[in-house]
């Protein structure tokens, strides 16, 4: 098993907070001179949101969807010492270490279902993927999709895999479908769900999923308040995705009925 290659960069400049999101990510510059949207381990949902963001992004990429490059970002303790805003100061201080960055798409605009268009095959892949990973946050109110260079880009998957917020009951989610798919912003345009299901089954091989899960940083999986070890957590993510793949026909049916 070979984990996927994810670059690691160092934050060299904290530019500004992005207050649109609840977790208040930041726009930063890295030592490769590129700009990134930095998702902090010290934010509200902490490491779990970063894990969901990472898994969701790489699964979307595996499916051939457009996703900004994800990188691991080292943040040192110097930034919190020079930040005047106390809220941001705390966020920077609690996030020292390895965080997650998304390549900043300069000039991108938020996808608007009333004025933007998307082809049915792309919409179907996104809808079924979000059902598969239980993403509760791709609605008309908050699309978490960008238009950049006339293409649709998938961002902000941090609300996915919500079973991991209560590890004691995670196995209860294995046989569940995802009724909240009824609120998905792209559901009305998703007319190729069967085709999307076939593609997911082809590309989401056991090896491909294991390679992505294996790339989750070890310290993101360490939690003294949870009885599961990092190895057991990786196994849980794998088991969850396997169960959803085995139940994909039901997810397709549910999405069709919701339309």
mmCIF file of N, CA, C and O in Angstrom, residues 128-137 157 159-164 173 177-178 180 240-241 244 251:
data_model
loop_
_atom_site.group_PDB
_atom_site.id
_atom_site.type_symbol
_atom_site.label_atom_id
_atom_site.label_comp_id
_atom_site.label_asym_id
_atom_site.label_seq_id
_atom_site.Cartn_x
_atom_site.Cartn_y
_atom_site.Cartn_z
ATOM 1 N N UNK A 128 -23.883 12.100 -5.653
ATOM 2 C CA UNK A 128 -23.729 10.748 -5.129
ATOM 3 C C UNK A 128 -22.514 10.631 -4.217
ATOM 4 O O UNK A 128 -22.545 9.902 -3.211
ATOM 5 N N UNK A 129 -21.454 11.369 -4.521
ATOM 6 C CA UNK A 129 -20.295 11.374 -3.632
ATOM 7 C C UNK A 129 -20.672 11.965 -2.273
ATOM 8 O O UNK A 129 -20.306 11.409 -1.230
ATOM 9 N N UNK A 130 -21.415 13.067 -2.283
ATOM 10 C CA UNK A 130 -21.815 13.682 -1.015
ATOM 11 C C UNK A 130 -22.743 12.765 -0.224
ATOM 12 O O UNK A 130 -22.698 12.745 1.012
ATOM 13 N N UNK A 131 -23.568 12.000 -0.917
ATOM 14 C CA UNK A 131 -24.410 11.021 -0.234
ATOM 15 C C UNK A 131 -23.551 9.925 0.382
ATOM 16 O O UNK A 131 -23.770 9.507 1.525
ATOM 17 N N UNK A 132 -22.554 9.488 -0.369
ATOM 18 C CA UNK A 132 -21.661 8.414 0.075
ATOM 19 C C UNK A 132 -20.899 8.815 1.346
ATOM 20 O O UNK A 132 -20.736 8.006 2.263
ATOM 21 N N UNK A 133 -20.462 10.063 1.408
ATOM 22 C CA UNK A 133 -19.651 10.482 2.558
ATOM 23 C C UNK A 133 -20.440 11.356 3.529
ATOM 24 O O UNK A 133 -19.862 12.037 4.369
ATOM 25 N N UNK A 134 -21.775 11.335 3.390
ATOM 26 C CA UNK A 134 -22.696 12.033 4.296
ATOM 27 C C UNK A 134 -22.307 13.494 4.503
ATOM 28 O O UNK A 134 -22.130 13.956 5.628
ATOM 29 N N UNK A 135 -22.189 14.210 3.406
ATOM 30 C CA UNK A 135 -21.855 15.632 3.465
ATOM 31 C C UNK A 135 -23.138 16.444 3.630
ATOM 32 O O UNK A 135 -23.952 16.528 2.709
ATOM 33 N N UNK A 136 -23.314 17.060 4.784
ATOM 34 C CA UNK A 136 -24.545 17.784 5.082
ATOM 35 C C UNK A 136 -24.500 19.240 4.629
ATOM 36 O O UNK A 136 -25.458 19.978 4.838
ATOM 37 N N UNK A 137 -23.424 19.650 3.983
ATOM 38 C CA UNK A 137 -23.219 21.084 3.734
ATOM 39 C C UNK A 137 -22.923 21.391 2.273
ATOM 40 O O UNK A 137 -21.878 21.947 1.943
ATOM 41 N N UNK A 157 -15.292 20.321 2.267
ATOM 42 C CA UNK A 157 -15.928 19.037 2.571
ATOM 43 C C UNK A 157 -15.872 18.704 4.060
ATOM 44 O O UNK A 157 -16.089 17.564 4.459
ATOM 45 N N UNK A 159 -17.741 19.113 6.541
ATOM 46 C CA UNK A 159 -18.934 18.646 7.254
ATOM 47 C C UNK A 159 -19.282 17.194 6.900
ATOM 48 O O UNK A 159 -20.327 16.697 7.310
ATOM 49 N N UNK A 160 -18.424 16.535 6.153
ATOM 50 C CA UNK A 160 -18.647 15.136 5.774
ATOM 51 C C UNK A 160 -18.245 14.187 6.908
ATOM 52 O O UNK A 160 -17.605 14.600 7.870
ATOM 53 N N UNK A 161 -18.622 12.932 6.761
ATOM 54 C CA UNK A 161 -18.231 11.875 7.712
ATOM 55 C C UNK A 161 -18.586 12.258 9.151
ATOM 56 O O UNK A 161 -17.798 12.069 10.071
ATOM 57 N N UNK A 162 -19.792 12.802 9.346
ATOM 58 C CA UNK A 162 -20.113 13.309 10.677
ATOM 59 C C UNK A 162 -20.217 12.210 11.731
ATOM 60 O O UNK A 162 -20.279 12.494 12.923
ATOM 61 N N UNK A 163 -20.179 10.946 11.312
ATOM 62 C CA UNK A 163 -20.182 9.852 12.293
ATOM 63 C C UNK A 163 -18.977 9.934 13.229
ATOM 64 O O UNK A 163 -19.035 9.463 14.366
ATOM 65 N N UNK A 164 -17.868 10.531 12.759
ATOM 66 C CA UNK A 164 -16.654 10.530 13.585
ATOM 67 C C UNK A 164 -16.692 11.547 14.727
ATOM 68 O O UNK A 164 -15.740 11.624 15.506
ATOM 69 N N UNK A 173 -23.900 3.939 11.800
ATOM 70 C CA UNK A 173 -24.062 4.650 10.535
ATOM 71 C C UNK A 173 -23.790 3.766 9.310
ATOM 72 O O UNK A 173 -24.049 4.211 8.191
ATOM 73 N N UNK A 177 -28.832 5.270 5.114
ATOM 74 C CA UNK A 177 -28.728 6.027 3.868
ATOM 75 C C UNK A 177 -28.514 7.502 4.237
ATOM 76 O O UNK A 177 -28.074 7.802 5.338
ATOM 77 N N UNK A 178 -28.853 8.397 3.338
ATOM 78 C CA UNK A 178 -28.587 9.819 3.609
ATOM 79 C C UNK A 178 -29.786 10.661 3.172
ATOM 80 O O UNK A 178 -29.765 11.305 2.117
ATOM 81 N N UNK A 180 -30.801 13.502 3.928
ATOM 82 C CA UNK A 180 -30.549 14.931 3.727
ATOM 83 C C UNK A 180 -30.111 15.253 2.297
ATOM 84 O O UNK A 180 -29.953 16.435 1.954
ATOM 85 N N UNK A 240 -16.480 2.173 6.804
ATOM 86 C CA UNK A 240 -17.613 3.039 6.495
ATOM 87 C C UNK A 240 -17.770 3.188 4.979
ATOM 88 O O UNK A 240 -18.878 3.011 4.433
ATOM 89 N N UNK A 241 -16.682 3.500 4.293
ATOM 90 C CA UNK A 241 -16.758 3.698 2.846
ATOM 91 C C UNK A 241 -17.111 2.396 2.127
ATOM 92 O O UNK A 241 -17.885 2.396 1.162
ATOM 93 N N UNK A 244 -20.835 1.881 2.433
ATOM 94 C CA UNK A 244 -21.590 2.772 1.564
ATOM 95 C C UNK A 244 -21.518 2.312 0.107
ATOM 96 O O UNK A 244 -22.509 2.414 -0.638
ATOM 97 N N UNK A 251 -28.517 4.329 -2.159
ATOM 98 C CA UNK A 251 -28.243 5.765 -2.182
ATOM 99 C C UNK A 251 -28.751 6.394 -3.488
ATOM 100 O O UNK A 251 -29.296 7.501 -3.485
#
